[in-house]
Tab-separated table of C-alpha atoms in Angstrom:
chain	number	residue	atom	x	y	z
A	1	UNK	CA	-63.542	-1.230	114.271
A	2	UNK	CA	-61.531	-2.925	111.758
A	3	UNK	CA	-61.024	-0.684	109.328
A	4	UNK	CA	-57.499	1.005	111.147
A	5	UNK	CA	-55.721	-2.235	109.172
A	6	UNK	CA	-57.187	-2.062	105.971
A	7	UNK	CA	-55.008	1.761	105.769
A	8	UNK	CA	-51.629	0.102	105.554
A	9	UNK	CA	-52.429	-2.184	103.079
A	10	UNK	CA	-53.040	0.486	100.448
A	11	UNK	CA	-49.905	2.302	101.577
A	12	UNK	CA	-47.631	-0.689	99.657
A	13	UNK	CA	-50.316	0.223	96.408
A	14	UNK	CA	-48.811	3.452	95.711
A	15	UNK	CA	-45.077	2.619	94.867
A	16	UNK	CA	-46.527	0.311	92.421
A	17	UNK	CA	-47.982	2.776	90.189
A	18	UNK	CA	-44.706	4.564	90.172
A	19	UNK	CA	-42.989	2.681	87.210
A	20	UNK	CA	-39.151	3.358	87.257
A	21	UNK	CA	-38.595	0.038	86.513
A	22	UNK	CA	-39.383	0.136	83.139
A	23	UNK	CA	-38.144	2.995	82.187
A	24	UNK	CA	-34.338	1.631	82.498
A	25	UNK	CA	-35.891	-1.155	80.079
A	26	UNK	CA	-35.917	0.681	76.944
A	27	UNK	CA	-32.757	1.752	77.387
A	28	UNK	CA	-31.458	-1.687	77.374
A	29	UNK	CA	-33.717	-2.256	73.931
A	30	UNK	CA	-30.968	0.356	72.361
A	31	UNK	CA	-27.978	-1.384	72.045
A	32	UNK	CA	-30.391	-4.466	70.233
A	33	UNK	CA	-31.002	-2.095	67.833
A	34	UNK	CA	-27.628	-1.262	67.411
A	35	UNK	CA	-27.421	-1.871	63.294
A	36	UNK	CA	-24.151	-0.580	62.759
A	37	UNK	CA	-22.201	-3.178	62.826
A	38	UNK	CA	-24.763	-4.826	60.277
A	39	UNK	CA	-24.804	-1.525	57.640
A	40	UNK	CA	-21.453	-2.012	56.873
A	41	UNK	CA	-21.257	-5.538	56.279
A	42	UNK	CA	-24.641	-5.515	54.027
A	43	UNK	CA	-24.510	-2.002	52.043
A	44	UNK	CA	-21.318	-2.018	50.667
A	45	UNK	CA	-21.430	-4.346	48.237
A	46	UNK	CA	-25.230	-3.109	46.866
A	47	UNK	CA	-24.412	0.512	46.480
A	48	UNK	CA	-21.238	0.672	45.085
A	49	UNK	CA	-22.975	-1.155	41.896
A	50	UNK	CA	-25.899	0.837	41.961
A	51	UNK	CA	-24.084	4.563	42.208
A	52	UNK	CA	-21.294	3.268	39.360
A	53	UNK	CA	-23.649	1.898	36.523
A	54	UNK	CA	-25.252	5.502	36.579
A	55	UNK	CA	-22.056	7.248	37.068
A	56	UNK	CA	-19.886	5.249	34.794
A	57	UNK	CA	-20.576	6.804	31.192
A	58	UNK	CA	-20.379	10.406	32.741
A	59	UNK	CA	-16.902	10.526	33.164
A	60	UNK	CA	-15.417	9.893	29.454
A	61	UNK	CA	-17.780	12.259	28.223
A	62	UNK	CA	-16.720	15.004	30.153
A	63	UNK	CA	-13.225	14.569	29.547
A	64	UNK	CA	-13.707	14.732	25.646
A	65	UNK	CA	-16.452	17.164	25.982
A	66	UNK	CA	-13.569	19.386	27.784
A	67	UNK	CA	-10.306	18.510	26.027
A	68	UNK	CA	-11.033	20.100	22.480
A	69	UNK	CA	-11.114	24.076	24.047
A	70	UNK	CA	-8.315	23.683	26.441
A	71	UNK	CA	-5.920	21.607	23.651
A	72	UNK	CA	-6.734	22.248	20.391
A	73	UNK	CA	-4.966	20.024	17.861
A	74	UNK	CA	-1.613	21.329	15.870
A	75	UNK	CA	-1.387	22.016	12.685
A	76	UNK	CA	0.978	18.731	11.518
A	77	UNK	CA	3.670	19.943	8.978
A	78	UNK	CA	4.384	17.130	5.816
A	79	UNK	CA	7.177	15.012	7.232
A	80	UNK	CA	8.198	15.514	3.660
A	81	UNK	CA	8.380	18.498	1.197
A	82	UNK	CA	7.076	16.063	-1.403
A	83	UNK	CA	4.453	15.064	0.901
A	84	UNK	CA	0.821	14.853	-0.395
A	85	UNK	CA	-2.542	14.738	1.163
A	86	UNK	CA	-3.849	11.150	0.153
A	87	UNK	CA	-7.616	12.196	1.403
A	88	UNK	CA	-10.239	10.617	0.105
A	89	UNK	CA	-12.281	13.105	-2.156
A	90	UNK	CA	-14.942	13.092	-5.574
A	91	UNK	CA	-13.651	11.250	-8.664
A	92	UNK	CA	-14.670	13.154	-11.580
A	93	UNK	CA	-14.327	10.866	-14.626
A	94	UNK	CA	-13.365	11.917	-18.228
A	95	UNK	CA	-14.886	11.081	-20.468
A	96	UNK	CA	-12.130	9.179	-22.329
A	97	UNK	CA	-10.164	6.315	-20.230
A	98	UNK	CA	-7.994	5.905	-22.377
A	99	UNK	CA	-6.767	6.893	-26.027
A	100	UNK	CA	-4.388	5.671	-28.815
A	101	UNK	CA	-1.621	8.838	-29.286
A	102	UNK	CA	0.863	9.508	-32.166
A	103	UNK	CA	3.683	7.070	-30.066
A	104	UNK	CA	1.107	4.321	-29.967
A	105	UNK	CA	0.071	4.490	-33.397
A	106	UNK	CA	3.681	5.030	-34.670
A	107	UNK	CA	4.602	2.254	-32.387
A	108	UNK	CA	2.094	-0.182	-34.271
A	109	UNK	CA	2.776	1.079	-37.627
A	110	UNK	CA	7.124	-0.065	-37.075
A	111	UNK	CA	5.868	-3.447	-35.943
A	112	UNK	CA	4.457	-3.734	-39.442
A	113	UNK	CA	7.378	-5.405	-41.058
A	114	UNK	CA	8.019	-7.857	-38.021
A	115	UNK	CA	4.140	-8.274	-38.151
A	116	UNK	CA	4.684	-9.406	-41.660
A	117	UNK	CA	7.456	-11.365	-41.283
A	118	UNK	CA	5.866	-13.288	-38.599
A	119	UNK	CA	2.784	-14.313	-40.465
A	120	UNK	CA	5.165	-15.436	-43.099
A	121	UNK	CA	6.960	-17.766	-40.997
A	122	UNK	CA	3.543	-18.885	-39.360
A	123	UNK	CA	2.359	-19.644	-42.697
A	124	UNK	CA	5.412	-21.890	-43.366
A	125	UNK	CA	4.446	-23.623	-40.065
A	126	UNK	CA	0.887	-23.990	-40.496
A	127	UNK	CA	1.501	-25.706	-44.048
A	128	UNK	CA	2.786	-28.480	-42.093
A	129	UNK	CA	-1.176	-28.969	-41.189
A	130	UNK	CA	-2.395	-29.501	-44.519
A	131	UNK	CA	-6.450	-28.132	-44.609
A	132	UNK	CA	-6.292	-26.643	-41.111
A	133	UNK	CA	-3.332	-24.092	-42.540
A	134	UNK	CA	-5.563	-21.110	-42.521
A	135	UNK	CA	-7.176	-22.247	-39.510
A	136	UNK	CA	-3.982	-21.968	-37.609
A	137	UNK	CA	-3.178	-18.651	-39.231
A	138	UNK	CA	-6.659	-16.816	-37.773
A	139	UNK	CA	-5.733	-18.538	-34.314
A	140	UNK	CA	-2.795	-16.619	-34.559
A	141	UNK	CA	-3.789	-13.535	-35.537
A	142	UNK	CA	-6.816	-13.731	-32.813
A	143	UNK	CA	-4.437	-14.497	-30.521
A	144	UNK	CA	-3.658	-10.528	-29.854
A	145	UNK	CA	-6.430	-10.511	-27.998
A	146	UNK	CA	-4.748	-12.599	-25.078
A	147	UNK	CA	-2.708	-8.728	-23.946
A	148	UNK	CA	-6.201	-7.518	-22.485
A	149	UNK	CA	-6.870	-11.169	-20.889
A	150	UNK	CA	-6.460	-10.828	-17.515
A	151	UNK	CA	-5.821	-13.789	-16.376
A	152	UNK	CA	-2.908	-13.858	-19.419
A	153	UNK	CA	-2.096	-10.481	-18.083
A	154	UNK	CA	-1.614	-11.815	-14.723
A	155	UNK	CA	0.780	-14.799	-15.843
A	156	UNK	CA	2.914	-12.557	-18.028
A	157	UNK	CA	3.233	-10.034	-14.522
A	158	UNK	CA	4.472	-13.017	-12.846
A	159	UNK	CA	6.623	-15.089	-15.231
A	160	UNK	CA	7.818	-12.534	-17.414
A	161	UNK	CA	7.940	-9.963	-15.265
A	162	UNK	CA	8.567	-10.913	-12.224
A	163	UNK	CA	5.647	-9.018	-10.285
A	164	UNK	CA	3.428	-10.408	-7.259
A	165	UNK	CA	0.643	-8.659	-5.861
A	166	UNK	CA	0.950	-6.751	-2.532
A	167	UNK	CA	0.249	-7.698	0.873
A	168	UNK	CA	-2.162	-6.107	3.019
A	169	UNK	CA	0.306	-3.759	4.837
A	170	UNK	CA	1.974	-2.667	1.033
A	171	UNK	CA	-1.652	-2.387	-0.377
A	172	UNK	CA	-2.594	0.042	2.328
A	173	UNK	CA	0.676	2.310	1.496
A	174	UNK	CA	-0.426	1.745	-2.447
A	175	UNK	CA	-3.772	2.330	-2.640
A	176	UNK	CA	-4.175	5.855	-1.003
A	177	UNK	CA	-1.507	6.976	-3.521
A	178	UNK	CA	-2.942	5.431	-6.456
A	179	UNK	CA	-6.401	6.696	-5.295
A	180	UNK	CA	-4.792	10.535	-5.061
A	181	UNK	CA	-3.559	10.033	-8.881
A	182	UNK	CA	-6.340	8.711	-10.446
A	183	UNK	CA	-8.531	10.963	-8.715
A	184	UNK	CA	-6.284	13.915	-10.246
A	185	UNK	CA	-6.602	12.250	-13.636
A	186	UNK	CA	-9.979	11.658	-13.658
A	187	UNK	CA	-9.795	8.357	-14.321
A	188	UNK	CA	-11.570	5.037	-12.656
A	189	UNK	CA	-8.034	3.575	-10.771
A	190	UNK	CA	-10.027	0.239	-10.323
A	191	UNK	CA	-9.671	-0.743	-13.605
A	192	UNK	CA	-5.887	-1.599	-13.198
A	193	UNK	CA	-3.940	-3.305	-11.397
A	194	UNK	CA	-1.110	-2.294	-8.796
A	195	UNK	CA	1.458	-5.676	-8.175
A	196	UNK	CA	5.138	-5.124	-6.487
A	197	UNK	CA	8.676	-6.588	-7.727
A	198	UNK	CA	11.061	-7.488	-5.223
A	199	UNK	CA	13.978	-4.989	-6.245
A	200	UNK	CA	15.556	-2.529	-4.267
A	201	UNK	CA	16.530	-0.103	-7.722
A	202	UNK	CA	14.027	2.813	-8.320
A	203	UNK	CA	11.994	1.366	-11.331
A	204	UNK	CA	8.537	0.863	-12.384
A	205	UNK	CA	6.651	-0.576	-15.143
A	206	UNK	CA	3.356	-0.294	-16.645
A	207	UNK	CA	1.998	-3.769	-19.180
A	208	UNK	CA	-0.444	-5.111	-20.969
A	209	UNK	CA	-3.783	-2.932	-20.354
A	210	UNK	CA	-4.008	-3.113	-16.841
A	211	UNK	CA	-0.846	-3.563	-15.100
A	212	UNK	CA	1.116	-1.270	-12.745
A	213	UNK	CA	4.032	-2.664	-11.323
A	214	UNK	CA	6.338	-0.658	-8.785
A	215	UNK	CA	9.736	-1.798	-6.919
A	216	UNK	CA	9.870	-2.730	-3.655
A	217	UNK	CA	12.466	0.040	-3.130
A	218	UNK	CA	9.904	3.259	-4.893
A	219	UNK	CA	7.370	1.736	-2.599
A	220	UNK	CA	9.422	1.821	0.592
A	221	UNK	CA	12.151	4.510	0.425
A	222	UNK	CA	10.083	7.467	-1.889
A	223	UNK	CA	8.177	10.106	-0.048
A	224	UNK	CA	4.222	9.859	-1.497
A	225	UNK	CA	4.671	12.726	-3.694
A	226	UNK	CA	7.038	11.209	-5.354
A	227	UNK	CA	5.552	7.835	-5.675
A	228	UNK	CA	2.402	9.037	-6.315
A	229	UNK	CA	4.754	10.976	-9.655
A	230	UNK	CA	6.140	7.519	-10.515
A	231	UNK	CA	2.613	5.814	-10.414
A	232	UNK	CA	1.513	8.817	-12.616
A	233	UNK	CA	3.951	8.418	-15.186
A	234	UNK	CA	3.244	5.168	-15.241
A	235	UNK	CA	-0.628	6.074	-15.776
A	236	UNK	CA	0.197	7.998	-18.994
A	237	UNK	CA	1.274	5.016	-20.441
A	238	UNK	CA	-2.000	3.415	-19.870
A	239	UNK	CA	-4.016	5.902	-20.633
A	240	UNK	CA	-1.668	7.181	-24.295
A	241	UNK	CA	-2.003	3.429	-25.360
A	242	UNK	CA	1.628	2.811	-25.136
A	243	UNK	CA	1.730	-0.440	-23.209
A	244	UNK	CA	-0.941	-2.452	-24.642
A	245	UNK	CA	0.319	-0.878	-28.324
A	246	UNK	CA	3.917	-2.402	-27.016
A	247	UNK	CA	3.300	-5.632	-25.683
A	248	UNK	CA	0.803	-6.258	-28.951
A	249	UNK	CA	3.870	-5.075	-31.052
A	250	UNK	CA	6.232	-7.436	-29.165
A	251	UNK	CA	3.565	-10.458	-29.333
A	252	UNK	CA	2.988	-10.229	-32.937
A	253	UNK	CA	6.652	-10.122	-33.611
A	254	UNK	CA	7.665	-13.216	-31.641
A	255	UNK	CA	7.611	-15.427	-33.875
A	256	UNK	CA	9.919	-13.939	-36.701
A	257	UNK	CA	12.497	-13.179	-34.058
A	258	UNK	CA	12.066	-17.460	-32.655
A	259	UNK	CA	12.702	-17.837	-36.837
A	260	UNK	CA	15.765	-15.382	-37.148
A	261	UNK	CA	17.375	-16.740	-33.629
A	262	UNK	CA	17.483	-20.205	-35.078
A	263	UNK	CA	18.106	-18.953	-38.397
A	264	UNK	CA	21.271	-17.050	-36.591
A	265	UNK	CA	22.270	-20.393	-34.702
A	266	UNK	CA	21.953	-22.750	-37.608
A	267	UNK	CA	24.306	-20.392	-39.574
A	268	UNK	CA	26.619	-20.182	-36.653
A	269	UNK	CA	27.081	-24.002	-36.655
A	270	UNK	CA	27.122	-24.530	-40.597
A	271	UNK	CA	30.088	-22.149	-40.556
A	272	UNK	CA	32.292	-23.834	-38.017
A	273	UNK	CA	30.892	-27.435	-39.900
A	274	UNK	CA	32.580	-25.530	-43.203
A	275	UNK	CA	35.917	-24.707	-41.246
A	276	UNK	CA	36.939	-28.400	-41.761
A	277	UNK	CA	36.172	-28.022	-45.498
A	278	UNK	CA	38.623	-25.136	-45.597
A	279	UNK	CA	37.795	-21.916	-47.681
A	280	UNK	CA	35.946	-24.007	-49.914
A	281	UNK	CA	33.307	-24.808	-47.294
A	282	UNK	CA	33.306	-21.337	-46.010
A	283	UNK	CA	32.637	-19.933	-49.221
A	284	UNK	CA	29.804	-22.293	-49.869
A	285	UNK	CA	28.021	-21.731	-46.756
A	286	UNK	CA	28.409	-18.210	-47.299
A	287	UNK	CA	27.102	-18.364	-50.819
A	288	UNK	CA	24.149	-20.456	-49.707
A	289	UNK	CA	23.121	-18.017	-46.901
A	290	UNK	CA	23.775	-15.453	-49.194
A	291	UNK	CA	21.142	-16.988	-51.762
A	292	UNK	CA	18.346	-17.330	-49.532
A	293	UNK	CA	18.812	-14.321	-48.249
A	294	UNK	CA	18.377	-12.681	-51.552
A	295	UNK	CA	15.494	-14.547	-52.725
A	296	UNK	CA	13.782	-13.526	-49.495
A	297	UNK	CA	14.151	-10.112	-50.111
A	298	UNK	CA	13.440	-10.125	-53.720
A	299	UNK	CA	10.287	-12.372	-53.223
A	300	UNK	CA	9.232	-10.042	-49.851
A	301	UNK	CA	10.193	-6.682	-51.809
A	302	UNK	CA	12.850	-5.424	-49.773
A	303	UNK	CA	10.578	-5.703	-46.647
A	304	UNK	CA	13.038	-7.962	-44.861
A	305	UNK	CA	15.646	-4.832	-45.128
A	306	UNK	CA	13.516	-2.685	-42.986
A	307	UNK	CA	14.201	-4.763	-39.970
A	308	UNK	CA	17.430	-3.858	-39.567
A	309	UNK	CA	16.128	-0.516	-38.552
A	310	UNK	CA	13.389	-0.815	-36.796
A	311	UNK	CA	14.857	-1.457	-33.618
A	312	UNK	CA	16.360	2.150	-33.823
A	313	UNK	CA	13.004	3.773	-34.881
A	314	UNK	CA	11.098	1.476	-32.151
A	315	UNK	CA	13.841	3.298	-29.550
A	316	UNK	CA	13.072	6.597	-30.804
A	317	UNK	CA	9.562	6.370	-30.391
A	318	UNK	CA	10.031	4.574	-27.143
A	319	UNK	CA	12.125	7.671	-26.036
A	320	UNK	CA	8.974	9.926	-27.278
A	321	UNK	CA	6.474	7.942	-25.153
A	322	UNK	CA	8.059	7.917	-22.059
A	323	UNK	CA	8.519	12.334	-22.653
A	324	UNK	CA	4.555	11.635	-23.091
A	325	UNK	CA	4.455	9.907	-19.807
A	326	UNK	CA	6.698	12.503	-17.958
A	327	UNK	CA	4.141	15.227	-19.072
A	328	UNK	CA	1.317	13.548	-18.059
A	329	UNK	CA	2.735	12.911	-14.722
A	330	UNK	CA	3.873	16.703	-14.703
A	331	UNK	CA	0.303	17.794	-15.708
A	332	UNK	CA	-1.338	16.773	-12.467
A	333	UNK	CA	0.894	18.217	-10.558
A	334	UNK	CA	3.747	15.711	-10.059
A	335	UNK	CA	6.382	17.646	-11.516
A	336	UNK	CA	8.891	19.086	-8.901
A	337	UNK	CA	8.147	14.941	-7.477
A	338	UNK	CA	9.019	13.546	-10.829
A	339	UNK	CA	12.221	15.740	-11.122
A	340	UNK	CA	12.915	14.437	-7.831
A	341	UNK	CA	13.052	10.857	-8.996
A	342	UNK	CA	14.770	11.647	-12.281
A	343	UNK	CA	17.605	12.963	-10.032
A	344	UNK	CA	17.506	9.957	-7.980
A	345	UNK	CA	17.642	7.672	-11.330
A	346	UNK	CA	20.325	9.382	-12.163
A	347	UNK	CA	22.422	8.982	-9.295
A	348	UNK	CA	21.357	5.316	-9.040
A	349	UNK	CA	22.951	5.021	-13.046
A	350	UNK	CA	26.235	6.871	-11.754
A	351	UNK	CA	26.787	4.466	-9.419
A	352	UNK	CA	26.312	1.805	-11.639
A	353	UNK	CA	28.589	3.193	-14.432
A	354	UNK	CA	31.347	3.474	-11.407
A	355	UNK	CA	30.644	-0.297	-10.593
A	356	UNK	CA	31.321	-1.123	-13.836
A	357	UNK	CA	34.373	1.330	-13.781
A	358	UNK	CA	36.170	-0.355	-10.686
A	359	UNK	CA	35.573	-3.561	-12.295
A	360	UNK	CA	37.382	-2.675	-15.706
A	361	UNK	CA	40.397	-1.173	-13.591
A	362	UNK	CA	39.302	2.245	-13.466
A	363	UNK	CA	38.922	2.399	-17.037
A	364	UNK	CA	35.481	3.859	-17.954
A	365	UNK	CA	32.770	2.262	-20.356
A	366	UNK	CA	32.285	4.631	-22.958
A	367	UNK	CA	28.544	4.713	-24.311
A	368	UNK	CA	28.941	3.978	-28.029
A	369	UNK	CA	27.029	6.019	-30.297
A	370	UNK	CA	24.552	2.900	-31.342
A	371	UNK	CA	23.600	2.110	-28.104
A	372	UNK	CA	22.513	5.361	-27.537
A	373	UNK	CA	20.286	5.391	-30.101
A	374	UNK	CA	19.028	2.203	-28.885
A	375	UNK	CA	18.249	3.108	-25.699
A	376	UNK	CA	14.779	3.338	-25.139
A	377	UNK	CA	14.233	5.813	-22.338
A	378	UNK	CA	15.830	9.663	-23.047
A	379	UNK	CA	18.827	10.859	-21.228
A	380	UNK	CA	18.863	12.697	-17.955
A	381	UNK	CA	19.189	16.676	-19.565
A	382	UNK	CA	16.429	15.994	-21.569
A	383	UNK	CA	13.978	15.042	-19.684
A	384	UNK	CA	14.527	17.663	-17.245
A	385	UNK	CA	14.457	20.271	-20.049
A	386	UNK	CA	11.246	19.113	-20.727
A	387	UNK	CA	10.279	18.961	-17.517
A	388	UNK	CA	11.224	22.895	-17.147
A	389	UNK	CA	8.068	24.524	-18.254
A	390	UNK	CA	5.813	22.761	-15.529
A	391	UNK	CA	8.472	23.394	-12.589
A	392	UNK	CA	6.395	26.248	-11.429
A	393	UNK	CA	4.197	27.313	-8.518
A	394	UNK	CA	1.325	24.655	-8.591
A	395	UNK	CA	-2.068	25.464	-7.655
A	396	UNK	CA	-3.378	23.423	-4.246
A	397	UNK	CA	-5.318	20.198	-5.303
């Protein structure tokens, strides 16, 4: 009869099984996993590495990859009509560097007589040595060799010349140039030498065997073209033997001019000892120099006589090599360029000549009829005139 109680009890069990409760507990468990806040505070600074190292080389190469069809490069005009492509291309080499023309040879065979005269007065000095005479004679005829020395080549470019070499900057506006003409020549450029001289006139120079020397002003001022004519002008000199031919010439000479300038000055000062004397000292001074003189010649054969015009056939042939030069230079192409600079020498020598003008009071210098046949480079007219049969349509190097 007790069982009526026992009914209630199990009434309170069935709520229990119904679990609302927690069911509203996972919800709460959401906003704890709320990681938003987190991402943005821990991602940022992994993936923007990671995404740019891949990324990073793409872009560059599709902006070259898409310039070339949508701009394609200009065609760039010469800044200059005597501008010249200076690209590096094949050196064919002759098979003769260099060679000994008719100027050069003529040009050895007038320095004869000062040659001779020279050794004379050498031999006069070396007797002064007693037994090593003929030893100092040989040193001095050996001594020739010094002009292809080139450490002697590079004191006489800066001492007697007054050449330095070029700094970086000049050597890179140089050598391109010098590259384009020896390449046209077929010769091997590095076996001279390209130095600079500190002058603002248009000049150049070529010495010893390896020299090339160029103004400051050519350098700067000319278009390539027309340096790159200068610097091949100044090539046919190398290569026709006329500097080395000339400076050997000059060298082996030196010492009979030394001997005739103190032969000059020595006379100079015996005559104005002899004015005190009065005509009687003048006349034996001049008497005495007048002696020697003749038994030089007589003893020498007349030989001495044939100085006094050598300098006049040394300018002749001078004028002949540099026409030599000019067609060299006009040969490889160079010769509307070289006209160029022949008109621009000439103006530079105009405005000398008026210098000189306004100085003398307006009067002009007349050019006397010896120094023109001393000069040694040719006139204006006639180098142009030579220049006339190469002034023609050039075929494209």
């Amino acid at each position: 009869m007790t069982q009526p109680p026992q009914y209630p009890e199990q009434q309170p069990q069935y709520p229990q099984p119904q679990s609302p409760p927690p069911y509203p507990q996972p919800s709460p468990s959401y906003p704890r996993q709320q990681v938003p806040p987190q991402y943005p505070h821990q991602t940022p600074p992994q993936a923007p590495p990671q995404y740019a190292q891949p990324y990073a080389p793409i872009p560059p190469q599709y902006t070259q990859a898409a310039t070339p069809p949508h701009t394609p490069p200009a065609p760039a005009g010469p800044a200059h009509p005597h501008h010249i492509s200076t690209d590096p291309r094949r050196i064919h080499l002759s098979s003769q560097q260099r060679r000994t023309d008719a100027t050069a040879v003529g040009n050895l065979l007038l320095h004869l007589p000062n040659f001779l005269c020279s050794l004379f007065v050498v031999g006069l000095v070396a007797a002064l040595f007693g037994d090593f005479a003929l030893v100092v004679v040989l040193l001095w005829i050996a001594s020739g060799a010094l002009v292809f020395h080139r450490p002697t080549e590079s004191a006489l470019a800066r001492h007697l010349l007054r050449l330095r070499y070029p700094t970086p900057q000049e050597r890179a506006k140089l050598e391109p140039v010098w590259r384009e003409v020896t390449a046209r020549a077929g010769v091997e450029g590095r076996t001279y030498e390209l130095w600079v001289e500190d002058s603002d006139s248009l000049n150049a120079v070529a010495a010893a065997g390896h020299i090339v020397g160029v103004t400051r002003f050519a350098m700067n001022q000319l278009p390539n073209g027309e340096l790159a004519a200068v610097l091949a002008h100044e090539l046919g000199h190398h290569v026709g033997g006329h500097a080395w031919s000339g400076l050997l010439g000059y060298w082996y000479a030196l010492p009979g001019r030394v001997a005739w300038r103190v032969l000059k000055a020595v006379s100079a000062v015996a005559f104005h000892v002899s004015k005190a004397f009065g005509c009687f000292g003048v006349a034996f001074v001049v008497l005495l120099v007048g002696g020697l003189a003749f038994a030089t010649i007589s003893t020498l054969y007349g030989l001495p006589l044939l100085i006094l015009g050598v300098p006049y056939a040394l300018a002749a042939v001078g004028r002949r090599s540099e026409l030599r030069a000019d067609e060299h230079a006009a040969a490889l192409g160079f010769a509307p360029m070289l006209a160029a600079v022949l008109d621009k020498l000439h103006r530079q020598e105009q405005y000398e000549q008026a210098e000189v003008t306004a100085r003398n009071g307006g009067v002009p210098v007349e050019e006397s009829a010896l120094s023109r046949l001393l000069s040694s480079h040719p006139d204006h007219h006639t180098r142009l005139h030579h220049l006339q049969r190469y002034l023609q349509p050039q075929q494209p190097y």
